[in-house]
mmCIF file of C-alpha atoms in Angstrom:
data_model
loop_
_atom_site.group_PDB
_atom_site.id
_atom_site.type_symbol
_atom_site.label_atom_id
_atom_site.label_comp_id
_atom_site.label_asym_id
_atom_site.label_seq_id
_atom_site.Cartn_x
_atom_site.Cartn_y
_atom_site.Cartn_z
ATOM 1 C CA MET A 182 -196.563 -138.975 11.604
ATOM 2 C CA VAL A 183 -199.064 -138.000 14.304
ATOM 3 C CA ASN A 184 -201.855 -135.433 14.639
ATOM 4 C CA GLU A 185 -201.011 -132.770 17.196
ATOM 5 C CA ASN A 186 -202.278 -129.339 18.198
ATOM 6 C CA LEU A 187 -200.020 -126.632 16.775
ATOM 7 C CA GLY A 188 -199.634 -125.079 20.208
ATOM 8 C CA ILE A 189 -197.317 -127.946 21.133
ATOM 9 C CA PHE A 190 -194.709 -126.771 18.669
ATOM 10 C CA PHE A 191 -194.651 -122.984 18.943
ATOM 11 C CA ARG A 192 -196.159 -119.877 20.443
ATOM 12 C CA VAL A 193 -196.765 -116.553 18.749
ATOM 13 C CA LYS A 194 -196.486 -112.943 19.759
ATOM 14 C CA SER A 195 -197.658 -109.807 18.022
ATOM 15 C CA GLY A 196 -195.174 -107.643 16.182
ATOM 16 C CA ASP A 197 -194.627 -103.962 16.974
ATOM 17 C CA GLY A 198 -196.565 -100.981 15.748
ATOM 18 C CA ILE A 199 -195.048 -98.762 13.088
ATOM 19 C CA ALA A 200 -196.191 -95.334 11.951
ATOM 20 C CA ILE A 201 -197.337 -95.054 8.349
ATOM 21 C CA SER A 202 -194.824 -92.238 7.915
ATOM 22 C CA LYS A 203 -192.047 -94.760 8.592
ATOM 23 C CA LEU A 204 -193.133 -96.997 5.702
ATOM 24 C CA LYS A 205 -191.265 -96.404 2.465
ATOM 25 C CA PRO A 206 -191.551 -98.050 -0.977
ATOM 26 C CA PHE A 207 -187.816 -98.788 -0.773
ATOM 27 C CA GLY A 208 -185.532 -99.274 2.174
ATOM 28 C CA MET A 209 -183.161 -101.462 4.116
ATOM 29 C CA TYR A 210 -185.596 -103.759 5.939
ATOM 30 C CA PRO A 211 -188.960 -105.157 4.753
ATOM 31 C CA VAL A 212 -192.022 -104.547 6.916
ATOM 32 C CA TYR A 213 -194.393 -107.500 7.332
ATOM 33 C CA GLY A 214 -198.054 -106.757 8.064
ATOM 34 C CA GLY A 215 -201.305 -108.652 7.805
ATOM 35 C CA ASN A 216 -200.975 -109.183 4.055
ATOM 36 C CA GLY A 217 -197.242 -109.822 3.785
ATOM 37 C CA ILE A 218 -194.645 -107.175 2.922
ATOM 38 C CA ASN A 219 -196.243 -103.728 2.791
ATOM 39 C CA GLY A 220 -193.212 -101.465 2.722
ATOM 40 C CA TYR A 221 -189.687 -100.913 3.985
ATOM 41 C CA THR A 222 -188.117 -99.125 6.925
ATOM 42 C CA SER A 223 -184.730 -98.318 8.460
ATOM 43 C CA ASN A 224 -185.145 -100.470 11.599
ATOM 44 C CA TYR A 225 -185.789 -104.142 12.342
ATOM 45 C CA ASN A 226 -187.247 -106.156 15.216
ATOM 46 C CA VAL A 227 -186.520 -109.737 14.053
ATOM 47 C CA GLU A 228 -183.484 -111.447 12.626
ATOM 48 C CA GLY A 229 -183.573 -113.492 9.419
ATOM 49 C CA ASP A 230 -185.214 -116.938 9.199
ATOM 50 C CA THR A 231 -188.193 -115.935 11.318
ATOM 51 C CA LEU A 232 -191.650 -117.336 10.590
ATOM 52 C CA VAL A 233 -194.334 -114.635 10.349
ATOM 53 C CA ILE A 234 -198.128 -115.111 10.188
ATOM 54 C CA GLY A 235 -200.465 -112.357 9.028
ATOM 55 C CA ARG A 236 -202.795 -111.465 11.919
ATOM 56 C CA VAL A 237 -205.244 -108.936 10.472
ATOM 57 C CA GLY A 238 -206.787 -108.385 7.040
ATOM 58 C CA GLU A 239 -208.300 -110.293 4.149
ATOM 59 C CA LYS A 240 -205.125 -112.342 3.752
ATOM 60 C CA CYS A 241 -204.571 -112.967 7.460
ATOM 61 C CA GLY A 242 -203.071 -116.378 8.070
ATOM 62 C CA ASN A 243 -200.589 -115.947 5.221
ATOM 63 C CA VAL A 244 -197.161 -117.329 6.088
ATOM 64 C CA ASN A 245 -193.753 -115.836 5.321
ATOM 65 C CA ILE A 246 -190.167 -116.524 6.328
ATOM 66 C CA THR A 247 -188.080 -113.387 6.740
ATOM 67 C CA ALA A 248 -185.006 -113.922 4.604
ATOM 68 C CA THR A 249 -183.230 -110.944 6.187
ATOM 69 C CA LYS A 250 -183.561 -108.749 9.232
ATOM 70 C CA SER A 251 -187.090 -107.360 9.100
ATOM 71 C CA TRP A 252 -189.739 -105.363 10.935
ATOM 72 C CA VAL A 253 -192.882 -107.290 11.885
ATOM 73 C CA SER A 254 -195.780 -104.929 12.595
ATOM 74 C CA ASP A 255 -198.578 -105.465 15.092
ATOM 75 C CA ASN A 256 -200.760 -106.657 12.197
ATOM 76 C CA ALA A 257 -198.697 -109.848 12.088
ATOM 77 C CA LEU A 258 -197.582 -112.598 14.465
ATOM 78 C CA ILE A 259 -194.018 -113.714 15.147
ATOM 79 C CA VAL A 260 -193.633 -117.489 15.553
ATOM 80 C CA ILE A 261 -191.424 -118.556 18.474
ATOM 81 C CA PRO A 262 -190.439 -122.260 18.533
ATOM 82 C CA LYS A 263 -191.127 -124.423 21.578
ATOM 83 C CA THR A 264 -189.543 -127.520 20.018
ATOM 84 C CA LYS A 265 -187.029 -128.118 17.241
ATOM 85 C CA TYR A 266 -188.385 -128.268 13.685
ATOM 86 C CA ASN A 267 -187.404 -127.346 10.155
ATOM 87 C CA ILE A 268 -188.736 -123.820 9.579
ATOM 88 C CA GLU A 269 -189.420 -124.394 5.863
ATOM 89 C CA TYR A 270 -191.362 -127.557 6.702
ATOM 90 C CA LEU A 271 -193.524 -125.707 9.239
ATOM 91 C CA SER A 272 -194.099 -122.904 6.741
ATOM 92 C CA TYR A 273 -195.403 -125.390 4.169
ATOM 93 C CA LEU A 274 -197.549 -127.105 6.801
ATOM 94 C CA LEU A 275 -199.180 -123.816 7.864
ATOM 95 C CA GLU A 276 -199.753 -122.890 4.204
ATOM 96 C CA PHE A 277 -201.350 -126.303 3.649
ATOM 97 C CA LEU A 278 -203.673 -125.787 6.635
ATOM 98 C CA ASN A 279 -204.871 -122.452 5.151
ATOM 99 C CA LEU A 280 -205.044 -120.539 8.432
ATOM 100 C CA ASN A 281 -207.266 -117.907 6.811
ATOM 101 C CA ASP A 282 -210.137 -120.405 7.048
ATOM 102 C CA TYR A 283 -209.879 -120.225 10.851
ATOM 103 C CA ALA A 284 -209.983 -116.419 11.143
ATOM 104 C CA ASN A 285 -212.723 -114.608 13.038
ATOM 105 C CA ARG A 286 -214.955 -112.955 10.422
ATOM 106 C CA ASN A 287 -215.975 -109.730 12.104
ATOM 107 C CA ALA A 288 -215.624 -106.239 10.641
ATOM 108 C CA GLN A 289 -212.068 -107.230 9.753
ATOM 109 C CA PRO A 290 -210.768 -110.811 9.626
ATOM 110 C CA VAL A 291 -208.407 -111.600 12.515
ATOM 111 C CA ILE A 292 -206.556 -114.717 13.604
ATOM 112 C CA SER A 293 -205.101 -115.129 17.089
ATOM 113 C CA GLY A 294 -202.581 -117.362 18.775
ATOM 114 C CA GLN A 295 -205.343 -119.121 20.695
ATOM 115 C CA ILE A 296 -207.084 -120.060 17.455
ATOM 116 C CA ILE A 297 -203.835 -121.291 15.899
ATOM 117 C CA TYR A 298 -202.762 -123.284 18.977
ATOM 118 C CA ALA A 299 -205.975 -125.337 18.910
ATOM 119 C CA ILE A 300 -205.659 -126.385 15.252
ATOM 120 C CA GLU A 301 -204.903 -130.088 14.936
ATOM 121 C CA ALA A 302 -202.499 -130.975 12.159
ATOM 122 C CA PRO A 303 -200.470 -133.952 10.923
ATOM 123 C CA PHE A 304 -196.857 -133.457 11.996
ATOM 124 C CA GLU A 305 -193.741 -135.271 10.874
ATOM 125 C CA GLY A 306 -191.516 -135.495 13.929
ATOM 126 C CA ASN A 307 -188.379 -136.607 12.113
ATOM 127 C CA GLU A 308 -186.362 -133.491 11.289
ATOM 128 C CA GLU A 309 -184.520 -135.216 8.469
ATOM 129 C CA LEU A 310 -187.824 -136.081 6.803
ATOM 130 C CA GLN A 311 -189.098 -132.545 7.478
ATOM 131 C CA GLU A 312 -186.114 -131.217 5.554
ATOM 132 C CA LYS A 313 -186.655 -133.636 2.673
ATOM 133 C CA ILE A 314 -190.342 -132.682 2.437
ATOM 134 C CA ALA A 315 -189.419 -128.986 2.436
ATOM 135 C CA GLN A 316 -186.731 -129.529 -0.200
ATOM 136 C CA THR A 317 -189.140 -131.433 -2.444
ATOM 137 C CA LEU A 318 -191.799 -128.714 -2.242
ATOM 138 C CA SER A 319 -189.166 -126.000 -2.620
ATOM 139 C CA GLN A 320 -188.143 -127.490 -5.967
ATOM 140 C CA PHE A 321 -191.714 -126.980 -7.192
ATOM 141 C CA ASP A 322 -191.672 -123.383 -5.931
ATOM 142 C CA THR A 323 -188.360 -122.641 -7.633
ATOM 143 C CA TYR A 324 -189.630 -123.997 -10.949
ATOM 144 C CA ILE A 325 -192.911 -122.087 -10.619
ATOM 145 C CA ASP A 326 -191.047 -118.857 -9.805
ATOM 146 C CA ASP A 327 -188.634 -119.404 -12.718
ATOM 147 C CA LEU A 328 -191.565 -119.924 -15.076
ATOM 148 C CA GLY A 329 -193.206 -116.758 -13.747
ATOM 149 C CA GLU A 330 -190.049 -114.733 -14.380
ATOM 150 C CA LEU A 331 -189.705 -116.221 -17.863
ATOM 151 C CA ILE A 332 -193.343 -115.403 -18.660
ATOM 152 C CA GLU A 333 -192.875 -111.783 -17.585
ATOM 153 C CA LYS A 334 -189.695 -111.551 -19.684
ATOM 154 C CA LYS A 335 -191.488 -112.991 -22.728
ATOM 155 C CA LYS A 336 -194.395 -110.588 -22.204
ATOM 156 C CA GLY A 337 -191.996 -107.660 -22.166
ATOM 157 C CA ILE A 338 -190.398 -108.818 -25.416
ATOM 158 C CA ARG A 339 -193.823 -109.381 -26.972
ATOM 159 C CA ASP A 340 -195.078 -105.926 -25.897
ATOM 160 C CA GLY A 341 -192.012 -104.289 -27.416
ATOM 161 C CA ALA A 342 -192.445 -106.241 -30.652
ATOM 162 C CA LEU A 343 -196.142 -105.341 -30.724
ATOM 163 C CA GLU A 344 -195.440 -101.610 -30.548
ATOM 164 C CA ASP A 345 -192.572 -101.770 -33.034
ATOM 165 C CA LEU A 346 -194.192 -103.992 -35.672
ATOM 166 C CA VAL A 347 -197.715 -102.555 -35.610
ATOM 167 C CA SER A 348 -196.438 -98.985 -35.743
ATOM 168 C CA GLY A 349 -194.013 -99.749 -38.583
ATOM 169 C CA ARG A 350 -191.076 -98.640 -36.455
ATOM 170 C CA THR A 351 -189.541 -102.062 -37.140
ATOM 171 C CA ARG A 352 -190.125 -103.623 -40.546
ATOM 172 C CA LEU A 353 -189.968 -107.288 -41.485
ATOM 173 C CA ASP A 354 -187.375 -108.293 -44.046
ATOM 174 C CA GLY A 355 -188.370 -107.611 -47.627
ATOM 175 C CA TYR A 356 -190.807 -104.754 -46.943
ATOM 176 C CA GLU A 357 -189.753 -101.171 -47.579
ATOM 177 C CA TYR A 358 -192.772 -99.387 -49.116
ATOM 178 C CA GLU A 359 -194.658 -96.603 -47.325
ATOM 179 C CA TRP A 360 -197.628 -97.603 -45.197
ATOM 180 C CA GLN A 361 -201.101 -96.314 -46.068
ATOM 181 C CA GLU A 362 -202.622 -93.623 -43.868
ATOM 182 C CA GLY A 363 -206.314 -93.645 -43.097
ATOM 183 C CA LYS A 364 -208.752 -94.272 -40.267
ATOM 184 C CA ILE A 365 -210.200 -97.328 -38.543
ATOM 185 C CA GLY A 366 -213.439 -96.962 -40.492
ATOM 186 C CA ASP A 367 -211.487 -97.735 -43.657
ATOM 187 C CA ILE A 368 -210.557 -101.248 -42.517
ATOM 188 C CA LEU A 369 -213.665 -102.340 -40.570
ATOM 189 C CA LYS A 370 -217.239 -101.503 -39.737
ATOM 190 C CA ILE A 371 -218.264 -101.157 -36.070
ATOM 191 C CA LEU A 372 -221.435 -102.998 -35.021
ATOM 192 C CA HIS A 373 -223.420 -102.993 -31.750
ATOM 193 C CA GLY A 374 -223.922 -106.055 -29.599
ATOM 194 C CA LYS A 375 -227.476 -107.012 -28.584
ATOM 195 C CA ASN A 376 -229.448 -108.044 -25.524
ATOM 196 C CA GLN A 377 -228.938 -111.729 -24.732
ATOM 197 C CA ARG A 378 -232.278 -112.466 -23.028
ATOM 198 C CA GLU A 379 -233.974 -114.151 -25.979
ATOM 199 C CA VAL A 380 -231.034 -116.409 -26.855
ATOM 200 C CA GLU A 381 -229.455 -117.193 -23.461
ATOM 201 C CA SER A 382 -229.736 -120.834 -22.391
ATOM 202 C CA TYR A 383 -227.771 -123.426 -20.404
ATOM 203 C CA SER A 384 -228.073 -125.661 -23.460
ATOM 204 C CA GLY A 385 -226.703 -123.005 -25.826
ATOM 205 C CA LYS A 386 -223.593 -123.822 -27.840
ATOM 206 C CA TYR A 387 -222.411 -120.298 -28.666
ATOM 207 C CA PRO A 388 -220.557 -118.120 -26.126
ATOM 208 C CA ILE A 389 -222.113 -114.851 -24.998
ATOM 209 C CA LEU A 390 -219.386 -112.232 -24.640
ATOM 210 C CA GLY A 391 -219.219 -109.277 -22.258
ATOM 211 C CA THR A 392 -216.354 -106.886 -21.580
ATOM 212 C CA GLY A 393 -214.893 -109.399 -19.125
ATOM 213 C CA GLY A 394 -215.068 -112.400 -21.468
ATOM 214 C CA ILE A 395 -217.617 -115.227 -21.690
ATOM 215 C CA ILE A 396 -220.680 -114.563 -19.512
ATOM 216 C CA GLY A 397 -223.104 -117.248 -20.753
ATOM 217 C CA LYS A 398 -224.267 -119.460 -23.596
ATOM 218 C CA ALA A 399 -226.611 -118.660 -26.498
ATOM 219 C CA THR A 400 -228.779 -120.791 -28.770
ATOM 220 C CA GLU A 401 -228.035 -118.451 -31.691
ATOM 221 C CA PHE A 402 -225.015 -116.511 -32.870
ATOM 222 C CA LEU A 403 -224.798 -112.834 -33.698
ATOM 223 C CA CYS A 404 -221.518 -113.066 -35.615
ATOM 224 C CA ASP A 405 -219.976 -115.993 -37.473
ATOM 225 C CA TRP A 406 -217.013 -114.257 -39.093
ATOM 226 C CA GLU A 407 -213.530 -113.442 -37.849
ATOM 227 C CA CYS A 408 -213.622 -110.151 -36.001
ATOM 228 C CA VAL A 409 -212.250 -107.826 -33.311
ATOM 229 C CA LEU A 410 -214.303 -106.635 -30.334
ATOM 230 C CA ILE A 411 -213.879 -103.607 -28.081
ATOM 231 C CA GLY A 412 -215.807 -102.355 -25.056
ATOM 232 C CA ARG A 413 -218.482 -99.739 -25.705
ATOM 233 C CA LYS A 414 -218.629 -98.624 -22.058
ATOM 234 C CA GLY A 415 -216.998 -99.626 -18.812
ATOM 235 C CA THR A 416 -213.997 -101.759 -19.717
ATOM 236 C CA ILE A 417 -212.944 -100.140 -22.991
ATOM 237 C CA ASP A 418 -209.265 -101.114 -23.084
ATOM 238 C CA ASN A 419 -209.523 -104.885 -23.494
ATOM 239 C CA PRO A 420 -209.757 -105.787 -27.216
ATOM 240 C CA MET A 421 -210.806 -109.352 -28.029
ATOM 241 C CA TYR A 422 -210.328 -111.505 -31.109
ATOM 242 C CA MET A 423 -212.865 -114.132 -32.208
ATOM 243 C CA ASN A 424 -212.806 -116.549 -35.129
ATOM 244 C CA THR A 425 -215.753 -118.764 -34.100
ATOM 245 C CA PRO A 426 -219.499 -117.912 -33.908
ATOM 246 C CA PHE A 427 -220.629 -115.939 -30.832
ATOM 247 C CA TRP A 428 -223.237 -113.603 -29.390
ATOM 248 C CA THR A 429 -222.222 -110.366 -27.699
ATOM 249 C CA ILE A 430 -224.128 -108.012 -25.418
ATOM 250 C CA ASP A 431 -224.511 -104.291 -26.023
ATOM 251 C CA THR A 432 -221.618 -103.237 -23.796
ATOM 252 C CA LEU A 433 -219.357 -104.463 -26.599
ATOM 253 C CA TYR A 434 -218.833 -103.497 -30.203
ATOM 254 C CA TYR A 435 -217.923 -106.139 -32.733
ATOM 255 C CA SER A 436 -216.586 -105.523 -36.225
ATOM 256 C CA LYS A 437 -216.967 -106.525 -39.846
ATOM 257 C CA PRO A 438 -213.687 -106.264 -41.784
ATOM 258 C CA THR A 439 -213.405 -104.747 -45.224
ATOM 259 C CA ASP A 440 -211.803 -106.746 -48.031
ATOM 260 C CA ASN A 441 -208.049 -107.442 -48.079
ATOM 261 C CA GLN A 442 -207.542 -106.907 -44.365
ATOM 262 C CA CYS A 443 -205.980 -109.305 -41.850
ATOM 263 C CA VAL A 444 -208.304 -109.394 -38.844
ATOM 264 C CA LYS A 445 -205.607 -110.678 -36.486
ATOM 265 C CA PHE A 446 -203.512 -107.647 -37.452
ATOM 266 C CA GLN A 447 -206.549 -105.479 -36.682
ATOM 267 C CA TYR A 448 -206.670 -107.065 -33.228
ATOM 268 C CA TYR A 449 -203.024 -106.253 -32.576
ATOM 269 C CA LEU A 450 -203.587 -102.735 -33.886
ATOM 270 C CA PHE A 451 -206.440 -102.318 -31.383
ATOM 271 C CA CYS A 452 -204.078 -103.502 -28.609
ATOM 272 C CA THR A 453 -201.759 -100.537 -29.285
ATOM 273 C CA ILE A 454 -204.455 -97.854 -29.065
ATOM 274 C CA ASN A 455 -204.942 -95.879 -25.846
ATOM 275 C CA TRP A 456 -208.719 -96.065 -25.874
ATOM 276 C CA TYR A 457 -209.129 -93.710 -22.916
ATOM 277 C CA ASP A 458 -207.868 -90.904 -25.151
ATOM 278 C CA TYR A 459 -211.115 -91.305 -27.117
ATOM 279 C CA THR A 460 -213.643 -91.719 -24.298
ATOM 280 C CA GLU A 461 -216.691 -89.454 -24.291
ATOM 281 C CA SER A 462 -217.292 -89.449 -20.524
ATOM 282 C CA SER A 463 -215.323 -88.159 -17.555
ATOM 283 C CA GLY A 464 -217.254 -90.606 -15.375
ATOM 284 C CA ARG A 465 -217.816 -94.144 -16.605
ATOM 285 C CA PRO A 466 -215.683 -94.538 -19.758
ATOM 286 C CA SER A 467 -217.594 -94.953 -23.019
ATOM 287 C CA LEU A 468 -216.729 -95.061 -26.710
ATOM 288 C CA ALA A 469 -218.876 -93.895 -29.602
ATOM 289 C CA LYS A 470 -219.000 -95.837 -32.864
ATOM 290 C CA LYS A 471 -218.230 -92.726 -34.921
ATOM 291 C CA VAL A 472 -215.262 -91.882 -32.691
ATOM 292 C CA ILE A 473 -213.721 -95.329 -33.132
ATOM 293 C CA GLU A 474 -214.170 -95.320 -36.889
ATOM 294 C CA ALA A 475 -212.513 -91.869 -37.096
ATOM 295 C CA ILE A 476 -209.311 -92.825 -35.221
ATOM 296 C CA PRO A 477 -206.325 -92.226 -37.549
ATOM 297 C CA ILE A 478 -204.100 -95.216 -38.382
ATOM 298 C CA ARG A 479 -201.202 -96.294 -40.595
ATOM 299 C CA ILE A 480 -201.303 -99.828 -41.983
ATOM 300 C CA PRO A 481 -199.223 -101.991 -44.316
ATOM 301 C CA ARG A 482 -200.453 -104.033 -47.236
ATOM 302 C CA TYR A 483 -202.311 -107.264 -46.605
ATOM 303 C CA GLU A 484 -199.298 -109.556 -47.044
ATOM 304 C CA GLU A 485 -197.265 -107.688 -44.435
ATOM 305 C CA GLN A 486 -200.258 -107.540 -42.092
ATOM 306 C CA VAL A 487 -200.442 -111.345 -42.231
ATOM 307 C CA LYS A 488 -196.745 -111.790 -41.520
ATOM 308 C CA ILE A 489 -196.793 -109.335 -38.600
ATOM 309 C CA ALA A 490 -199.823 -111.118 -37.155
ATOM 310 C CA LYS A 491 -198.063 -114.493 -37.461
ATOM 311 C CA VAL A 492 -194.986 -113.227 -35.594
ATOM 312 C CA LEU A 493 -197.074 -111.815 -32.737
ATOM 313 C CA THR A 494 -199.396 -114.837 -32.638
ATOM 314 C CA ALA A 495 -196.377 -117.123 -32.255
ATOM 315 C CA MET A 496 -195.189 -115.005 -29.328
ATOM 316 C CA ASP A 497 -198.633 -115.139 -27.712
ATOM 317 C CA LYS A 498 -198.751 -118.916 -28.106
ATOM 318 C CA GLU A 499 -195.348 -119.304 -26.490
ATOM 319 C CA ILE A 500 -196.523 -117.225 -23.514
ATOM 320 C CA ALA A 501 -199.810 -119.140 -23.291
ATOM 321 C CA ASP A 502 -197.962 -122.461 -23.341
ATOM 322 C CA LEU A 503 -195.689 -121.289 -20.521
ATOM 323 C CA GLU A 504 -198.689 -120.112 -18.502
ATOM 324 C CA THR A 505 -200.366 -123.492 -19.022
ATOM 325 C CA GLU A 506 -197.178 -125.242 -17.884
ATOM 326 C CA ARG A 507 -197.017 -123.038 -14.786
ATOM 327 C CA GLU A 508 -200.641 -123.774 -13.883
ATOM 328 C CA LYS A 509 -199.988 -127.494 -14.354
ATOM 329 C CA ILE A 510 -196.995 -127.401 -12.008
ATOM 330 C CA ILE A 511 -199.017 -125.436 -9.441
ATOM 331 C CA GLN A 512 -201.645 -128.187 -9.488
ATOM 332 C CA ILE A 513 -198.981 -130.889 -9.158
ATOM 333 C CA ARG A 514 -197.434 -128.962 -6.250
ATOM 334 C CA GLU A 515 -200.793 -128.824 -4.468
ATOM 335 C CA GLY A 516 -201.143 -132.573 -4.855
ATOM 336 C CA ALA A 517 -197.604 -133.105 -3.580
ATOM 337 C CA MET A 518 -198.330 -130.926 -0.542
ATOM 338 C CA ASP A 519 -201.421 -132.961 0.248
ATOM 339 C CA ASP A 520 -199.546 -136.265 -0.129
ATOM 340 C CA LEU A 521 -196.372 -135.312 1.727
ATOM 341 C CA LEU A 522 -197.805 -133.228 4.553
ATOM 342 C CA THR A 523 -200.546 -135.722 5.455
ATOM 343 C CA GLY A 524 -198.209 -138.710 5.298
ATOM 344 C CA ARG A 525 -200.131 -140.305 2.446
ATOM 345 C CA VAL A 526 -196.795 -140.495 0.634
ATOM 346 C CA ARG A 527 -193.726 -141.053 2.822
ATOM 347 C CA LEU A 528 -190.178 -140.118 1.932
ATOM 348 C CA THR A 529 -187.313 -142.266 3.178
ATOM 349 C CA THR A 530 -184.459 -141.074 5.361
#
């Protein structure tokens, strides 16, 4: 394996312009632009198995292989080989080099052929080894993609179960009584978060929560009981569940449950509510305490709440475990790319 300038192996040319009116959400041939596929059209200007590099945009330098006949716009570059190489291997090598780092950062990021040609990269000249490297990395990609599809499938099943179980449309075995009608204020009390200035510290051991999640650490806690949180303004459609002590700022409400209520069920109930139906502002969304507490609900008895929560929690854990597995494989893939594409680890022919 030797270090060579990329210009030794290929040249690039710009794709062809295409009118926005020609771009469709569905069509026969994908259109590749600066950020990958951005639509479909009825014509093509490259055959399949063509390497394409994004030329313009925040994601310029991204690399794609056209699997079918495609249209490459003038916001992308078409790679034309000067020597023989495995196209999948070169695609992985260009991804590894992260061409976006080399883009000109003007009003809009742009990468040119001249910039790409001058980049020095490790290159495996043996085509058989190129193919083996590409096959090895492709196995990671296939597994990662399969996990992604499985996660989305599981999320769809979980979302359907959430709506059915929390609404009472589907009942668990052994439960046939009528659910109680009431309002949210019957099952919990809404409380305001507070300013974090007096308790915020790098040495704090309690999380400070905002609408986006953890935003700092606190030396004191505001709540040490199991509860549900919901945004007061801004992001109002992202309920959270906490069962450890925390502090929360005043853009969030937190709750205190009444007796004989399953808080995890309350969380799932909050996940089914369209909070924007109850916003008080046509500008930045906001929720009033009295509005939340007045929202009408139907709920089962405590024992059924617990069982519903357990079913949904098990589904969430399965999804979380799959997402953790996917992230782990992504990290392993990155390490494999570094080892194989730099020659630190050599495959045998």
